[in-house]
Coordinates of C-alpha atoms in Angstrom, one line a residue:
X1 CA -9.8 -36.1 0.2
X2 CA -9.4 -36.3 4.0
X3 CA -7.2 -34.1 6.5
X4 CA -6.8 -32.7 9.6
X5 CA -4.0 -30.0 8.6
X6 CA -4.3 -26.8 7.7
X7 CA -1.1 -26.1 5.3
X8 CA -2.4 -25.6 2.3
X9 CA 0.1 -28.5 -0.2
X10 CA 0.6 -28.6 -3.9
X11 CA -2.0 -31.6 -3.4
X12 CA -4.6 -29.7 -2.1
X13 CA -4.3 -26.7 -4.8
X14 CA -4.1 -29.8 -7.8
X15 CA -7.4 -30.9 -6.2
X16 CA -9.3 -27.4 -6.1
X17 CA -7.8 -27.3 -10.0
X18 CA -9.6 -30.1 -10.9
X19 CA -12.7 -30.0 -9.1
X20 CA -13.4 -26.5 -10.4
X21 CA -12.3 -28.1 -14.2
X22 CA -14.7 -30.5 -13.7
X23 CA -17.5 -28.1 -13.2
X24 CA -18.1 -28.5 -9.5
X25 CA -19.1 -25.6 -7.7
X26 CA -17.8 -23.4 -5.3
X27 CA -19.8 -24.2 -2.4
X28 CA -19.7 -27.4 -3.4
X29 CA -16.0 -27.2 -3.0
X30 CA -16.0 -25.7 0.1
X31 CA -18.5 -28.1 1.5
X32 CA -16.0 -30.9 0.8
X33 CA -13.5 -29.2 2.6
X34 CA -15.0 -28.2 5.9
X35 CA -16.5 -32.2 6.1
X36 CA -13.1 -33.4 5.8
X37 CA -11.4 -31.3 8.4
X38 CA -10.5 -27.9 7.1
X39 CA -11.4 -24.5 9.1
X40 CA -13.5 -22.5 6.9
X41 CA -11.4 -19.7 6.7
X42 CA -8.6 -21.6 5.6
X43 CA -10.7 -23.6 2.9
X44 CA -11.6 -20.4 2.0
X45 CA -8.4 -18.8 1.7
X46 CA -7.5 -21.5 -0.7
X47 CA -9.9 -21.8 -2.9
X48 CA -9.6 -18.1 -3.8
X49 CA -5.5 -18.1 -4.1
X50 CA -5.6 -21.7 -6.0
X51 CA -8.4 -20.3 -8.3
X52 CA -6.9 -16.9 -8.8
X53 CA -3.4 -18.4 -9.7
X54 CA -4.6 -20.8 -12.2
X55 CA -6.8 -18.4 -13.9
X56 CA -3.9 -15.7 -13.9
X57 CA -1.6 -18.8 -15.6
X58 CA -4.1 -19.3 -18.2
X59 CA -4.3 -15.6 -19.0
X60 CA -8.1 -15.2 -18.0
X61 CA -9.7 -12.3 -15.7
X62 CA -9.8 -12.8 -12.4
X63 CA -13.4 -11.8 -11.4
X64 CA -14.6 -9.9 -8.4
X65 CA -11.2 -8.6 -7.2
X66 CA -10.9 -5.8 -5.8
X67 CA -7.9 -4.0 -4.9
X68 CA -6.3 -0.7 -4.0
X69 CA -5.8 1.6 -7.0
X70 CA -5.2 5.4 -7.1
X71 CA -8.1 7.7 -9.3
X72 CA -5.8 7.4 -12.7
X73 CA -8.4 6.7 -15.2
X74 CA -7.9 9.7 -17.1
X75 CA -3.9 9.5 -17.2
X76 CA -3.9 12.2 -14.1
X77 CA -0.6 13.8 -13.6
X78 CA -1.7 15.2 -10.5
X79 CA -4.2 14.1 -7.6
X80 CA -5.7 16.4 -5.1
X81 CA -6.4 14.4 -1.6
X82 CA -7.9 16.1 1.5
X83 CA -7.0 19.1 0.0
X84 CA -3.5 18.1 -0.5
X85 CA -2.0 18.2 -4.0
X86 CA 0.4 14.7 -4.8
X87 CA 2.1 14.2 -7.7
X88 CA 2.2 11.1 -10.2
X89 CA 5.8 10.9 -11.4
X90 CA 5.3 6.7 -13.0
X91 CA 2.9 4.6 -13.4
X92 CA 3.6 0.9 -14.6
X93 CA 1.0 -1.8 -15.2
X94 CA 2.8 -5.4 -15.0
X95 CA 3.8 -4.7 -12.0
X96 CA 0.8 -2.4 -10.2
X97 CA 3.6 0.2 -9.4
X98 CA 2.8 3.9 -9.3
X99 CA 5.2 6.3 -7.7
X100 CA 4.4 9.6 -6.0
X101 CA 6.0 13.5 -5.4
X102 CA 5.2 14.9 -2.7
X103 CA 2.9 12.5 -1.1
X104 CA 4.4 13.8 2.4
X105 CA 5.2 17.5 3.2
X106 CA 8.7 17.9 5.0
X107 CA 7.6 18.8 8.4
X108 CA 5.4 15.8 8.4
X109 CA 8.4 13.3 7.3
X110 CA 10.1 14.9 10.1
X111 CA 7.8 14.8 12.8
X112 CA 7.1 10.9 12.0
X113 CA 10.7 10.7 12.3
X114 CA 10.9 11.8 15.9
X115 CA 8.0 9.9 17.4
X116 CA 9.3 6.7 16.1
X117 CA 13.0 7.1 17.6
X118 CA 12.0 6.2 20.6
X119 CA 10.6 2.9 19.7
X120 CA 13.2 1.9 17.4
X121 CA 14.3 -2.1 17.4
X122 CA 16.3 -4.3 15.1
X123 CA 13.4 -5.2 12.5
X124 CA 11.9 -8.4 12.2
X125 CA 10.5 -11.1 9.2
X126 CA 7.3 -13.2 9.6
X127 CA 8.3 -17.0 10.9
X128 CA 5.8 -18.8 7.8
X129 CA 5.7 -22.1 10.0
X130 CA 4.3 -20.2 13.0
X131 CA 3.0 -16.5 11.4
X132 CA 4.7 -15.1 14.3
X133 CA 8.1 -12.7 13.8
X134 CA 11.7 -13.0 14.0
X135 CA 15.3 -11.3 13.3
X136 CA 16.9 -12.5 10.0
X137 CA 19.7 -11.4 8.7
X138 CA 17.8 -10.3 5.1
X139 CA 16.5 -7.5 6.7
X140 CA 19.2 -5.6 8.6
X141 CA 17.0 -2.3 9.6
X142 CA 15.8 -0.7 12.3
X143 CA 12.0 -0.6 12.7
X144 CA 8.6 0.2 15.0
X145 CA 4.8 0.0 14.8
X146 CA 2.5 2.6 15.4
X147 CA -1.1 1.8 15.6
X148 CA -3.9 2.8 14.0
X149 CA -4.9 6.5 14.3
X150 CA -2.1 6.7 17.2
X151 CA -1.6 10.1 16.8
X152 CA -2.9 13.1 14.7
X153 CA -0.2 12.8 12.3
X154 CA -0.6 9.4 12.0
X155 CA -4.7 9.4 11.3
X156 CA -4.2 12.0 9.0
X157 CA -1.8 10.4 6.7
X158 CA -3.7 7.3 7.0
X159 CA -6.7 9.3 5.9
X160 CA -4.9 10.9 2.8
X161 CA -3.7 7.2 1.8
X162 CA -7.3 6.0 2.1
X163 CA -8.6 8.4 -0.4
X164 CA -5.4 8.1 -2.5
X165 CA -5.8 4.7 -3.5
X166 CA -9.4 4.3 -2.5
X167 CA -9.2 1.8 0.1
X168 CA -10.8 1.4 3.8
X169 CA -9.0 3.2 6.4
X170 CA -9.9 0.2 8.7
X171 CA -8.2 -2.2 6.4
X172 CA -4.8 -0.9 6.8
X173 CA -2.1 -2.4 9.0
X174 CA -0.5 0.1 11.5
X175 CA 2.1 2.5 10.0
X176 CA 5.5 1.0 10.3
X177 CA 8.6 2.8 10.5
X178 CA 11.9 1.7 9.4
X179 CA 16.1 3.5 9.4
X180 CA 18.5 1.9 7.4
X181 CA 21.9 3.0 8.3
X182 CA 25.0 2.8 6.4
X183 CA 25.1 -0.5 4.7
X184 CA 21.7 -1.9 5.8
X185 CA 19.5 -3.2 3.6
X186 CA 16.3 -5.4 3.0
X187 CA 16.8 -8.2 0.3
X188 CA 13.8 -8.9 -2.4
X189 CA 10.8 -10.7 -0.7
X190 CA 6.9 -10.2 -1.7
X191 CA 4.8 -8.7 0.9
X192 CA 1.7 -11.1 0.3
X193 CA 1.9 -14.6 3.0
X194 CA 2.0 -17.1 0.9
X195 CA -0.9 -20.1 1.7
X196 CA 1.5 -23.1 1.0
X197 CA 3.1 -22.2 4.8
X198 CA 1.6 -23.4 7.8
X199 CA 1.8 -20.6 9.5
X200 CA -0.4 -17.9 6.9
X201 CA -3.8 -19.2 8.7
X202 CA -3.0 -17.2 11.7
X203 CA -1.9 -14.2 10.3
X204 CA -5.0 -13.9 7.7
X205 CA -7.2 -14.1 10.6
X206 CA -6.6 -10.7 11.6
X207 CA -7.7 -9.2 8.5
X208 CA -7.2 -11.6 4.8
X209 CA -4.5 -11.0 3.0
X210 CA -2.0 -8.1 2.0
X211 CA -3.1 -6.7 -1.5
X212 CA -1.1 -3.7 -1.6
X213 CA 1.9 -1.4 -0.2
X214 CA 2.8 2.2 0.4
X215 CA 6.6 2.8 0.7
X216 CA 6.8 6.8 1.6
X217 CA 10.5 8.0 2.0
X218 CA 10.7 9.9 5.3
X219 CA 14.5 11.5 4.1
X220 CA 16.5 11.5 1.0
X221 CA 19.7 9.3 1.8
X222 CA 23.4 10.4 0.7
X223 CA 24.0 7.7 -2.0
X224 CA 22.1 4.5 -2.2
X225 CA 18.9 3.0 -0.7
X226 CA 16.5 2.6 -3.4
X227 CA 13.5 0.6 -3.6
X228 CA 14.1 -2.3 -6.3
X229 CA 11.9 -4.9 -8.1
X230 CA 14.3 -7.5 -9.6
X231 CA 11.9 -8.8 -12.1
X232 CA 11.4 -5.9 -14.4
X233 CA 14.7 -4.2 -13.7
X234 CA 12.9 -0.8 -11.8
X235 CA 15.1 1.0 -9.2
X236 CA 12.8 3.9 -7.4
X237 CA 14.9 6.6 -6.0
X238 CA 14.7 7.3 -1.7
X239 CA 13.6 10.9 -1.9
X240 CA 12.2 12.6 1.0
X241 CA 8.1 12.9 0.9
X242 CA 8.0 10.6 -2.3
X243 CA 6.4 7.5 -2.4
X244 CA 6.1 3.7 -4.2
X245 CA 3.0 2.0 -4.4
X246 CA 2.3 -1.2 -5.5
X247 CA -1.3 -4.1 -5.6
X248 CA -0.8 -7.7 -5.9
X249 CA -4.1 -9.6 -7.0
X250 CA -3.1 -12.8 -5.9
X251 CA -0.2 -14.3 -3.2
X252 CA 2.0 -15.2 -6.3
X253 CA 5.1 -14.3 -8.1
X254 CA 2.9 -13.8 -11.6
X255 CA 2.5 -10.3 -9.8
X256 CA 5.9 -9.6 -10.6
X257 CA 5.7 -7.4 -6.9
X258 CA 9.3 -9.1 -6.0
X259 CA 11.5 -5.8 -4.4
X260 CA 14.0 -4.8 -2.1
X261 CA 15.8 -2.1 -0.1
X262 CA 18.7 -1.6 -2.0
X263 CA 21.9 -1.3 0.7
X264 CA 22.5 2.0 1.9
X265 CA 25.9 3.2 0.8
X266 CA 26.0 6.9 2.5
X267 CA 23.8 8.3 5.3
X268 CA 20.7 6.8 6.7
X269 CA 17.1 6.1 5.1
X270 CA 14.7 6.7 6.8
X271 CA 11.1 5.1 5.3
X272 CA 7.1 4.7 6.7
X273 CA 5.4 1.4 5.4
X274 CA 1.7 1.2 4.8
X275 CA 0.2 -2.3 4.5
X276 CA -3.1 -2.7 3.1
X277 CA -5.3 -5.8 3.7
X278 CA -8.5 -7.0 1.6
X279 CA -10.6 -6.5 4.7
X280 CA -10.4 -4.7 8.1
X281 CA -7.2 -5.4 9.8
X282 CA -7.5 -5.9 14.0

């Protein structure tokens, strides 16, 4: 095997397949990859998505993930975070989708509200053959990031997200804050970066990739607006403080993670957008 590129073919995934099959191992692996040309990171990168895909195929546990996930081990109705009570209205398994009451108070849906106005653009979508962004006409919203800790409200949701689903403040993207208006919507897409485009190397350098999401509904639109996933036929309802989360193990549609904004038919929707990456995000 010799290259000098860095997209991550069908050819390169059938070769990790096979080396693995034929008991090679890991490092192994990844020595062969780095002396013909690949950045470590990337070699990396594939080896763990090509591995974790063919073992999810074959029904077999994928060892040594970890991911997000919220204190449900005793079927908990309700969770107490910081000192601030959140509900568990669902919980599915195939997809990793629990949804939340009251996740937000009012006042602080509000006051999110108001310090993103200001900073409101027409949203963007990742360009895969670069990583950078661009306007597309799939996702017709409104949208701004804050970063990290940018403000008091800011840290302090970030903080009760943290503990909720027991993940590293530090490896969450900045909260990002989207309005739908009348008739806007964002079609179904994953949120992971899938390796097979040329562009995913940059954007995992700045902290691995996506494993999870937190949708929290900053208002509660007239009529329409929900959050879908296609594949198993779940609509979750806009309403004000609630919120959808949702894990993907690996970069691939065995996830079953596939969802939407539905179009919004009356009012506006207004939502706030947690990424969370499997290491710290900078």
């Amino acid at each position: 095997m010799t290259t000098t590129s860095t997209a991550i073919t069908p050819e390169l995934r059938a070769w990790i397949v096979a080396q693995a099959e034929a008991g090679f191992p890991p490092e192994d692996v990844l020595a062969a990859m780095r002396s013909s040309g690949w950045p470590e990171d990337t070699a990396i990168e594939a080896m763990e998505t090509t591995l974790t895909e063919h073992l999810q195929a074959k029904g077999k546990p994928i060892p040594g993930r970890a991911l997000p996930e919220p204190p449900m081990d005793e079927a908990a109705t309700t969770l107490v975070v910081g000192g601030h009570e959140v509900k568990v209205l669902m919980s599915m398994t195939l997809p990793r989708v629990v949804v939340f009451g009251g996740l937000l108070t009012d006042a602080e849906c509000d006051e999110l509200i108001e310090l993103s106005r200001p900073r409101l653009v027409r949203s963007e979508t990742v360009i895969n053959e670069t990583g950078g962004s661009e306007v597309n006409t799939a996702r017709t919203s409104d949208g701004m990031f804050f970063n990290r800790a940018e403000y008091p409200l800011c840290q302090r949701i970030e903080q009760r997200i943290a503990e909720l689903v027991r993940w590293p403040e530090v490896n969450g993207e900045g909260l990002q804050v989207l309005r739908y208006r009348p008739g806007a919507e964002y079609k179904p897409h994953h949120d992971y970066f899938d390796p097979i485009h040329p562009g995913t190397p940059t954007i995992l350098s700045r902290g691995g990739q996506r494993v999870g999401t937190l949708v929290m509904y900053l208002n509660t639109p007239t009529r329409g607006g929900a959050t879908t996933f296609p594949d198993v036929g779940l609509e979750v309802a806009p309403v004000k403080g609630n919120a959808v989360f949702f894990s993907y193990h690996a970069p691939h549609v065995a996830t079953k993670t596939l969802h939407g904004g539905a179009p919004v038919l009356e009012g506006e929707k207004w939502v706030a957008t947690k990424w969370l990456r499997e290491r710290e995000f900078i």
